[in-house]
C-alpha atoms as a PDB file:
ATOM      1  CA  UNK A   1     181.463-144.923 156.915  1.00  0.00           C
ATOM      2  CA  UNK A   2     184.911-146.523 157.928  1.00  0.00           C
ATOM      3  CA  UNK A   3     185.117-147.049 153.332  1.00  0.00           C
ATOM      4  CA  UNK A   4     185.040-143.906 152.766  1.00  0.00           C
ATOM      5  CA  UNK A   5     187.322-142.729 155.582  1.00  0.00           C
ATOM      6  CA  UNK A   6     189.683-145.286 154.057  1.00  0.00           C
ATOM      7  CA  UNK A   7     189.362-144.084 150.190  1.00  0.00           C
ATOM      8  CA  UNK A   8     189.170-140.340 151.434  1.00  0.00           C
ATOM      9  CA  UNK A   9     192.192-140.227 152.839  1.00  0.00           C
ATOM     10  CA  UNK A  10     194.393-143.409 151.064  1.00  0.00           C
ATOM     11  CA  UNK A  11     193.082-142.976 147.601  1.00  0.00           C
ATOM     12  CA  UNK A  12     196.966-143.096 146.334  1.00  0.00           C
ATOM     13  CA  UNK A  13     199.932-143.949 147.620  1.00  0.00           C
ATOM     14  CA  UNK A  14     200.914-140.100 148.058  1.00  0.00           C
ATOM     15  CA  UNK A  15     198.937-139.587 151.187  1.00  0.00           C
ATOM     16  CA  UNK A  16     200.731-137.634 153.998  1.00  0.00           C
ATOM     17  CA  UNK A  17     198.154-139.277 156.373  1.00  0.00           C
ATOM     18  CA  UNK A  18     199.796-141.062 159.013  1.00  0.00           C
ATOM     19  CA  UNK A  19     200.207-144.812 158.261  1.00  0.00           C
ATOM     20  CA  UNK A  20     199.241-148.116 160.005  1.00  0.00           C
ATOM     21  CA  UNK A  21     201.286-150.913 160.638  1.00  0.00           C
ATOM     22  CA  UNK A  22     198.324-153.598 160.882  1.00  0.00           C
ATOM     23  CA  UNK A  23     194.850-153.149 159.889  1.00  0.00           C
ATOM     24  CA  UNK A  24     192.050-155.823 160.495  1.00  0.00           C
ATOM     25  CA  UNK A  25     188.666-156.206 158.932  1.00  0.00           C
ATOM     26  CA  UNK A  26     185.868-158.255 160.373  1.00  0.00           C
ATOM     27  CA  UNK A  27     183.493-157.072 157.369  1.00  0.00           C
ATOM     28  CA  UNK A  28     180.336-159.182 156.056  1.00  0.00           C
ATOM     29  CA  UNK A  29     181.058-162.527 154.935  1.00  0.00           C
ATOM     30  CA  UNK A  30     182.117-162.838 151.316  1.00  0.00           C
ATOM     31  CA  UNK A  31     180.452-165.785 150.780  1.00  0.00           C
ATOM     32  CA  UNK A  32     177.180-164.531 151.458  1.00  0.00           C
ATOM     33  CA  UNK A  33     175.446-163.686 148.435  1.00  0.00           C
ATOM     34  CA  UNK A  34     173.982-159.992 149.372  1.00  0.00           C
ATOM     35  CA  UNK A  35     174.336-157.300 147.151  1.00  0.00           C
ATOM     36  CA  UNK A  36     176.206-155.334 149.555  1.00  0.00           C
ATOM     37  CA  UNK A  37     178.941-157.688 150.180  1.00  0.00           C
ATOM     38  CA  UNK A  38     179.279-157.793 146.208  1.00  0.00           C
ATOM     39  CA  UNK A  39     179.941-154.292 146.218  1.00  0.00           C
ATOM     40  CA  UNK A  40     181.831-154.042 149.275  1.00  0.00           C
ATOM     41  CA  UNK A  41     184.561-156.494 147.875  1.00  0.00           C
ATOM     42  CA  UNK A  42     184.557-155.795 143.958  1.00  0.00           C
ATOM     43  CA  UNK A  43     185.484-152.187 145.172  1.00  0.00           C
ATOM     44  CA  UNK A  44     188.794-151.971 143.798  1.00  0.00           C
ATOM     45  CA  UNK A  45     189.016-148.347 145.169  1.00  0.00           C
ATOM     46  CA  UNK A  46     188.208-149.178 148.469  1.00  0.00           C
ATOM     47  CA  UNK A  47     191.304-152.057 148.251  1.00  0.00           C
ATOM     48  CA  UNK A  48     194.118-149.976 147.071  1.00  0.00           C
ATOM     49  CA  UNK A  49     193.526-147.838 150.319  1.00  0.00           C
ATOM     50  CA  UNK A  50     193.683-150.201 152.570  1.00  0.00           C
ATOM     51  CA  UNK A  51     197.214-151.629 150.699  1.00  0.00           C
ATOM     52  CA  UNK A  52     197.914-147.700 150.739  1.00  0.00           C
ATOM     53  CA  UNK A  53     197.325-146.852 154.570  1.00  0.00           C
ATOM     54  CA  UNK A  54     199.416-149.514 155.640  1.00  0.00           C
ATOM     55  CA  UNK A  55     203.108-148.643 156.396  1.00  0.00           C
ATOM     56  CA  UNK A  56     206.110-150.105 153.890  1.00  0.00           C
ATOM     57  CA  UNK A  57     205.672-153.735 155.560  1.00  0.00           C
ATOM     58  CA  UNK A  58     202.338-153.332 157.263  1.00  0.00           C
ATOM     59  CA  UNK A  59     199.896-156.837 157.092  1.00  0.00           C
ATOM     60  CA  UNK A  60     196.548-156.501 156.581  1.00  0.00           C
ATOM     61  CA  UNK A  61     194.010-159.064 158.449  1.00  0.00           C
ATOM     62  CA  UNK A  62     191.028-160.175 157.123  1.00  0.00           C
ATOM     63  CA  UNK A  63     188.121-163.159 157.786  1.00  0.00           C
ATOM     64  CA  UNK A  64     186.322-164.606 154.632  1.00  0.00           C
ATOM     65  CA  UNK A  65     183.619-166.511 156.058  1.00  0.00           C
ATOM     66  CA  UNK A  66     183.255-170.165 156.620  1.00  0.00           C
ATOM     67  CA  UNK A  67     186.039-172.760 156.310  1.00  0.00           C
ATOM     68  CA  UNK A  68     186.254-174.344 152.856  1.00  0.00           C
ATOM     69  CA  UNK A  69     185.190-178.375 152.873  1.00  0.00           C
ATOM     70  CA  UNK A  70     186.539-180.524 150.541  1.00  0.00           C
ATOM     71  CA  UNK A  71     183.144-180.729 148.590  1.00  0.00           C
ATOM     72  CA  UNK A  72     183.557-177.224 147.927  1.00  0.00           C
ATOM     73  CA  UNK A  73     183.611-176.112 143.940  1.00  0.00           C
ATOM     74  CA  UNK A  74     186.527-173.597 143.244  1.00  0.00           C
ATOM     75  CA  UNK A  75     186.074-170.327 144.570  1.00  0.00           C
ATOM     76  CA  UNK A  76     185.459-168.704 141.398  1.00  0.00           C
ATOM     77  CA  UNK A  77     182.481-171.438 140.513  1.00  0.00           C
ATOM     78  CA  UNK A  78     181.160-171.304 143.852  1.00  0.00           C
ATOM     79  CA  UNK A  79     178.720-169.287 146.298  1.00  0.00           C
ATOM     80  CA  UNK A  80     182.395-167.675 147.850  1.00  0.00           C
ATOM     81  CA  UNK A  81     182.639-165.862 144.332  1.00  0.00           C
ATOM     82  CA  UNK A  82     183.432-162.837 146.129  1.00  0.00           C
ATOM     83  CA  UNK A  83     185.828-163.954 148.231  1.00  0.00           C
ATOM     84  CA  UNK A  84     187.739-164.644 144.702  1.00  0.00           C
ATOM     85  CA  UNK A  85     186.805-161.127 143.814  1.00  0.00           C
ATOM     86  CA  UNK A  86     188.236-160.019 146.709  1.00  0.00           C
ATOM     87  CA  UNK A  87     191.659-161.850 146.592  1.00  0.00           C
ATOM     88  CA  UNK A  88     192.438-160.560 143.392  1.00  0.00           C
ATOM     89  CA  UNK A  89     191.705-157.034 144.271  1.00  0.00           C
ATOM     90  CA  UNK A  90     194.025-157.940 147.094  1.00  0.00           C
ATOM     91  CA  UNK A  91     196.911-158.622 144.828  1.00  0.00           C
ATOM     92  CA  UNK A  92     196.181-156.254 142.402  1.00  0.00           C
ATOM     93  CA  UNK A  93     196.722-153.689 144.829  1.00  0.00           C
ATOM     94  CA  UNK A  94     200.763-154.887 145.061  1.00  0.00           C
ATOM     95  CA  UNK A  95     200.334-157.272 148.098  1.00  0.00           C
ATOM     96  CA  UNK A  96     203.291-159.706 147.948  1.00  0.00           C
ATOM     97  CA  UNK A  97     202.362-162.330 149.767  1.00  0.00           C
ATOM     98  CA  UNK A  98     198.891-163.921 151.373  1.00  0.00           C
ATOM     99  CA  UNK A  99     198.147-166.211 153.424  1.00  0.00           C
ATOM    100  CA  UNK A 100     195.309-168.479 154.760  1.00  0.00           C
ATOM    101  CA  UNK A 101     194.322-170.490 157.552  1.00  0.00           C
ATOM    102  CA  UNK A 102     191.541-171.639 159.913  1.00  0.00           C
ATOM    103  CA  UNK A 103     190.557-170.547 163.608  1.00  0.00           C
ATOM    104  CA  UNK A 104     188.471-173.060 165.767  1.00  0.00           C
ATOM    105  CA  UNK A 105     188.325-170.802 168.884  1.00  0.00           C
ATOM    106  CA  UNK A 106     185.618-168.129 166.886  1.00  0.00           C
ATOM    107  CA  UNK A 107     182.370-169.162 168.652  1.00  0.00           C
ATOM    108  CA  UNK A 108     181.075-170.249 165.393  1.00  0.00           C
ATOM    109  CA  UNK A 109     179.869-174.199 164.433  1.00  0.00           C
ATOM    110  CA  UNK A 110     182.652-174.254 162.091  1.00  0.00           C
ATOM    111  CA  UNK A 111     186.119-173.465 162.037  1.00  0.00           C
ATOM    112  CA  UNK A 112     186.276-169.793 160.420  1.00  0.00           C
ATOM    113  CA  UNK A 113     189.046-168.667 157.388  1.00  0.00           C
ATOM    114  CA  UNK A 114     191.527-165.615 157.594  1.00  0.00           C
ATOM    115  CA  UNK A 115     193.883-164.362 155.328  1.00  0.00           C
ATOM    116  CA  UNK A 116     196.831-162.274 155.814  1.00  0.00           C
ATOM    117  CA  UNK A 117     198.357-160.083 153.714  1.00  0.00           C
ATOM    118  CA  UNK A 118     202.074-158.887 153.621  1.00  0.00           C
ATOM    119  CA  UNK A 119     202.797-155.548 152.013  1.00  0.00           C
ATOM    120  CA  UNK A 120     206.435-156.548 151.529  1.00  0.00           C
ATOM    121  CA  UNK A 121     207.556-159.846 150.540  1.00  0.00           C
ATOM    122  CA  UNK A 122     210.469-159.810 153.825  1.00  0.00           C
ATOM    123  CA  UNK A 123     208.063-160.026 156.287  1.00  0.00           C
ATOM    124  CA  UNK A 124     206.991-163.829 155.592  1.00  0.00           C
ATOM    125  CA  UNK A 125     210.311-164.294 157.839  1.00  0.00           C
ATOM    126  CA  UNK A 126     208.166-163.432 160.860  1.00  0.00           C
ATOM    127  CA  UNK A 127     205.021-164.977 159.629  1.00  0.00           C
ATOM    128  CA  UNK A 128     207.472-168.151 159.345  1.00  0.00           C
ATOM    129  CA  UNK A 129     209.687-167.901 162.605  1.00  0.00           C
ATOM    130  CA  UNK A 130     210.375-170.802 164.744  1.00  0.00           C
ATOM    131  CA  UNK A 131     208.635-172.232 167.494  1.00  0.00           C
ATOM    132  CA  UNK A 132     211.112-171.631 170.068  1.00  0.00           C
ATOM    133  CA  UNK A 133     211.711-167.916 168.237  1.00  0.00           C
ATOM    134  CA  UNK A 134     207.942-167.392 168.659  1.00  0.00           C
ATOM    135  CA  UNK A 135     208.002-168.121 172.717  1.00  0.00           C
ATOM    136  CA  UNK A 136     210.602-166.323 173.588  1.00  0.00           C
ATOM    137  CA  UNK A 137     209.255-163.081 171.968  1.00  0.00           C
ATOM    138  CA  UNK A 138     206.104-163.751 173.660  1.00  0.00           C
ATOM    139  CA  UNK A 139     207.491-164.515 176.689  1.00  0.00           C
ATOM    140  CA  UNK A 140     208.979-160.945 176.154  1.00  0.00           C
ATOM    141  CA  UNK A 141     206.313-159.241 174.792  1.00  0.00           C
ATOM    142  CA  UNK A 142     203.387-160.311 177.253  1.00  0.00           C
ATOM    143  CA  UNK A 143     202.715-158.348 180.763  1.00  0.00           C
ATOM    144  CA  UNK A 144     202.147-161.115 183.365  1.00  0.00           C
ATOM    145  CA  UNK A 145     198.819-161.105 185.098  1.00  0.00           C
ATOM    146  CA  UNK A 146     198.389-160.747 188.522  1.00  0.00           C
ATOM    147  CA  UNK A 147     196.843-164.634 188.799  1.00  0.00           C
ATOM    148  CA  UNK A 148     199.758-165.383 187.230  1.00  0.00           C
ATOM    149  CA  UNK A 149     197.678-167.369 184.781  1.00  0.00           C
ATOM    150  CA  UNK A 150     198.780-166.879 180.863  1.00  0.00           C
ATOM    151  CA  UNK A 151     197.032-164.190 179.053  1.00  0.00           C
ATOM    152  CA  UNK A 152     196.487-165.788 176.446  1.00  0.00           C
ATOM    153  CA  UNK A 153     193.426-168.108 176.144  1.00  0.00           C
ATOM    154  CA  UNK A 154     193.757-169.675 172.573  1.00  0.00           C
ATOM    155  CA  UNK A 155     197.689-168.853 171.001  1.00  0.00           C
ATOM    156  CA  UNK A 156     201.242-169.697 171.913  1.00  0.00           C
ATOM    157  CA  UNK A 157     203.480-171.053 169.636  1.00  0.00           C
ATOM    158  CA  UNK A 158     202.670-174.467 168.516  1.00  0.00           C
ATOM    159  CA  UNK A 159     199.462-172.472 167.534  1.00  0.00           C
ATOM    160  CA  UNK A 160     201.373-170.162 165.309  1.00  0.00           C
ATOM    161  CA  UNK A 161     202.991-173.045 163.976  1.00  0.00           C
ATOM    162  CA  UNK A 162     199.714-174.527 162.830  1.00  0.00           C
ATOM    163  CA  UNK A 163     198.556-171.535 161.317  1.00  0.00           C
ATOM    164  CA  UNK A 164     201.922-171.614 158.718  1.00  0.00           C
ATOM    165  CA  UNK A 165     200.943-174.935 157.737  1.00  0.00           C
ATOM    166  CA  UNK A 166     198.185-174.513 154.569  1.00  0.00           C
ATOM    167  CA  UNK A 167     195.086-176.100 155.384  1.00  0.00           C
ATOM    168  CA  UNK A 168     194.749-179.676 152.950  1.00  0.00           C
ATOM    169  CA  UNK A 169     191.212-178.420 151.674  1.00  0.00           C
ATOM    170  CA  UNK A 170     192.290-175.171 151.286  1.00  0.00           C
ATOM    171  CA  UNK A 171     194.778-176.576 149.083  1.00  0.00           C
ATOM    172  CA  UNK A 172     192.384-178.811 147.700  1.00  0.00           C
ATOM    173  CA  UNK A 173     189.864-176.345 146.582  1.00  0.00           C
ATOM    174  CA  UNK A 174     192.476-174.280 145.317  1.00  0.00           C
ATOM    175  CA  UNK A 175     193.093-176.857 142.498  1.00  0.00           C
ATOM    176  CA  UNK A 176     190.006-177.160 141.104  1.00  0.00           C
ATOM    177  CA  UNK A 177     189.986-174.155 138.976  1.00  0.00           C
ATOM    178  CA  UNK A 178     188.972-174.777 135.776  1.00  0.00           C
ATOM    179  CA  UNK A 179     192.666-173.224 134.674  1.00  0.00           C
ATOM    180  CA  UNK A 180     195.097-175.448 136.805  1.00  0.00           C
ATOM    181  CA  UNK A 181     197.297-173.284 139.241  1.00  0.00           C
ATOM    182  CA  UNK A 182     201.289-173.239 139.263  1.00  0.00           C
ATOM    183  CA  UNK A 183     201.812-176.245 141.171  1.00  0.00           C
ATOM    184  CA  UNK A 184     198.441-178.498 140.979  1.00  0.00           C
ATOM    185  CA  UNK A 185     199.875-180.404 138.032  1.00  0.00           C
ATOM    186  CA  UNK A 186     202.617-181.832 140.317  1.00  0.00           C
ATOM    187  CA  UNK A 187     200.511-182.185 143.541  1.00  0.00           C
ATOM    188  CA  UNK A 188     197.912-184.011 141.640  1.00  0.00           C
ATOM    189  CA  UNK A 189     200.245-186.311 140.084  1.00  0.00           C
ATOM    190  CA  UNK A 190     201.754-187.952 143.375  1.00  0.00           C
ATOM    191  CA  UNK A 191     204.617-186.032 143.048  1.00  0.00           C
ATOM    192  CA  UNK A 192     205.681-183.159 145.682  1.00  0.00           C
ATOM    193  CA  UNK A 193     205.941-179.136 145.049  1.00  0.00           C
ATOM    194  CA  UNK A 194     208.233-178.674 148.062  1.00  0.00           C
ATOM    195  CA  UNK A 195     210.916-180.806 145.997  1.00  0.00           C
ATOM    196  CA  UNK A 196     210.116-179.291 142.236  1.00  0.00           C
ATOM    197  CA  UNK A 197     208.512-175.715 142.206  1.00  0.00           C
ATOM    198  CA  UNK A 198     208.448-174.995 145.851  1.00  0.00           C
ATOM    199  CA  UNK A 199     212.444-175.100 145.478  1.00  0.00           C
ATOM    200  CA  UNK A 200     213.037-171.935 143.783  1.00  0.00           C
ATOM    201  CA  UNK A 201     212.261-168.781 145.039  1.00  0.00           C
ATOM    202  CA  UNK A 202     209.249-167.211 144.684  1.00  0.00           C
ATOM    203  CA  UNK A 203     209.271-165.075 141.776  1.00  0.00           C
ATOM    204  CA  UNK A 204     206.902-165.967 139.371  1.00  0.00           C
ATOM    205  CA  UNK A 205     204.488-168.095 141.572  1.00  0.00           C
ATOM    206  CA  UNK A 206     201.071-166.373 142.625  1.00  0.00           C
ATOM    207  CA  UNK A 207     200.954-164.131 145.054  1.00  0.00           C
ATOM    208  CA  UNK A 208     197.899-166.280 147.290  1.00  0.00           C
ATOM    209  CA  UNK A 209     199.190-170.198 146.565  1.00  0.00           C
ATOM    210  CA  UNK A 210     198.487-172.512 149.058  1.00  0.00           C
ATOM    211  CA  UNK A 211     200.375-175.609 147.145  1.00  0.00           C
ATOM    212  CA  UNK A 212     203.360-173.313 147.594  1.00  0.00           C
ATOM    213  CA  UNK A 213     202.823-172.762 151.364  1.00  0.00           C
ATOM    214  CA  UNK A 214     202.002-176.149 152.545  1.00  0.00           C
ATOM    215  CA  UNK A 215     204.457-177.866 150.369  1.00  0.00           C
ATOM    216  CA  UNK A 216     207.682-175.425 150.769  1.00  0.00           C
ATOM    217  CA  UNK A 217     210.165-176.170 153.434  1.00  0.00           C
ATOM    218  CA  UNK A 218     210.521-172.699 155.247  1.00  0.00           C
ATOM    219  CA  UNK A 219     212.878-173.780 157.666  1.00  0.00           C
ATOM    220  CA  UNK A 220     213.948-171.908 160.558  1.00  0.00           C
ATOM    221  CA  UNK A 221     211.842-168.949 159.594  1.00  0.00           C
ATOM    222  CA  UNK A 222     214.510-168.388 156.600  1.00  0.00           C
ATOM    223  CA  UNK A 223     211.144-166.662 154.857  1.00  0.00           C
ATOM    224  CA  UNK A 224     210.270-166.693 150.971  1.00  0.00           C
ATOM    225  CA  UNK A 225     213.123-169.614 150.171  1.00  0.00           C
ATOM    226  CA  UNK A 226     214.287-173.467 151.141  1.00  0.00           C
ATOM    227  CA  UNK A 227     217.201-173.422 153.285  1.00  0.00           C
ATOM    228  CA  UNK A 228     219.276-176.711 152.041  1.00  0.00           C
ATOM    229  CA  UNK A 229     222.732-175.883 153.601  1.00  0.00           C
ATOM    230  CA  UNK A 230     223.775-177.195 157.116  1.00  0.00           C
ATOM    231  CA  UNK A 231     226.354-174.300 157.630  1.00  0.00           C
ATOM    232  CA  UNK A 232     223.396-171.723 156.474  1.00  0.00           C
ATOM    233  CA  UNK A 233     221.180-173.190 159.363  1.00  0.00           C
ATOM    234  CA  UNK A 234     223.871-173.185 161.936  1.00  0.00           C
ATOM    235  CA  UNK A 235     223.970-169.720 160.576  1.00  0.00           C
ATOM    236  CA  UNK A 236     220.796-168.779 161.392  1.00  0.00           C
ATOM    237  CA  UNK A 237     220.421-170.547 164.813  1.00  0.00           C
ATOM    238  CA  UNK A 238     223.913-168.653 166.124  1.00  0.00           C
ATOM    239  CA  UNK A 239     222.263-165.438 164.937  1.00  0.00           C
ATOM    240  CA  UNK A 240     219.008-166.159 166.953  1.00  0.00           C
ATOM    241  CA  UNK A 241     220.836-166.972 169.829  1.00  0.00           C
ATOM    242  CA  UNK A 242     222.641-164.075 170.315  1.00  0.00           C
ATOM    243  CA  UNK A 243     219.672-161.772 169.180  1.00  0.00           C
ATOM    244  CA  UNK A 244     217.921-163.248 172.094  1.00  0.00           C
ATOM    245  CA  UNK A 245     220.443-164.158 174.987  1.00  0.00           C
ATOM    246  CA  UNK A 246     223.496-161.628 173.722  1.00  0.00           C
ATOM    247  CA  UNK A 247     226.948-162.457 172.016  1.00  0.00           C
ATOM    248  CA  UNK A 248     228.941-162.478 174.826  1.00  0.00           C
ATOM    249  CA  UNK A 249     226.491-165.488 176.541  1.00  0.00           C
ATOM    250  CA  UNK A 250     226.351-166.983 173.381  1.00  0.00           C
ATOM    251  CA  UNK A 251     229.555-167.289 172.549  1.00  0.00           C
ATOM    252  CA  UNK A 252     230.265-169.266 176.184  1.00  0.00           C
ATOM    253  CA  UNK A 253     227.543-172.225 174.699  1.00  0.00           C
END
């Protein structure tokens, strides 16, 4: 019973068990109406464990079923009720920041949804790195094969890239609660987030908001804020540079 394991021995946050850095869960689909996915994801017990046996900026990985379409009710109104269920309980446990997006590659008829969740508000910096950030740490990080092929079927980079950007339905869906989220009033009047809301940082904004996240100019990887200075982003580029190829290289460019 990998639920009780978890509650047994990350009930609180006091645990001296050792800690993960990433958990994933490929549990029954919320959306499926069956009693013991109800359970399973109203468990606010079960929840805080997992935000509890994950190290001080561990992510927690998670699939919720079938892509949303855009004739989809809200998820509160809807048959993915318990996928709202769980996303509370999510940030109720002190999550700081979530994430969605859509994987085509699952073997499924439809694309399939994920979510991530960040323990600590600083890591959306890597969730948000740059393309060219993103292949040179693979490039780093990967053991070649002996066919010399890639070993990696279905990500690289541009991938990654795709997976920051929000889908639109998600976004779209997201807005049609019957209380209009932080956000929807703008992106339903013609007008855009990333220049009004998406602006400041993100205190106050919900901790799941996919207006925020496909609206929001995160450039460079800067994380949880707009970069609008040209000497900021020079900045950060000379930074990456010589965090990847060393100072002394760098400063010869």
């Amino acid at each position: 019973d990998a639920f009780g394991w978890f509650i047994d021995r990350f009930k609180d946050d006091e645990s001296t068990e050792e800690k993960f850095d990433v958990i994933i869960m490929d549990a029954l689909d919320p959306d499926k109406l069956v009693d013991i996915v109800g359970s399973l994801y109203k468990d606010n017990h079960f929840v805080q464990s997992l935000f509890n046996g994950l190290s001080d900026s561990g992510v927690f990985v998670v699939q919720i079923g079938e892509a949303d379409s855009l004739e989809d009710e809200a998820l509160e109104a809807g048959p993915a009720k318990d996928t709202a269920h769980m996303m509370e309980g999510l940030e109720n446990a002190g999550f700081e920041s979530i994430h969605g997006y859509d994987e085509f590659h699952s073997h499924f008829y439809d694309p399939w949804s994920y979510l991530i969740c960040l323990k600590d508000i600083k890591s959306r910096e890597s969730w948000y790195k740059t393309s060219a950030k993103i292949e040179i740490e693979l490039h780093q990080r990967l053991h070649r094969t002996k066919s010399g092929k890639h070993s990696l079927l279905y990500f690289d980079a541009p991938t990654m890239i795709n997976y920051q950007v929000t889908p639109k339905v998600e976004e779209v869906v997201y807005c049609r609660k019957d209380v209009v989220p932080w956000g929807c009033d703008q992106y339903l009047g013609g007008q855009q987030p990333g220049l009004l809301n998406a602006r400041n940082s993100t205190i106050g904004k919900p901790v799941y908001d996919p207006v925020f996240e496909r609206h929001s100019r995160h450039i460079l990887g800067l994380g949880a804020r707009e970069t609008t200075s040209f000497s900021e982003i020079t900045h950060h580029l000379s930074s990456t540079i010589q965090e990847t190829i060393g100072e002394e290289v760098a400063g010869r460019l």
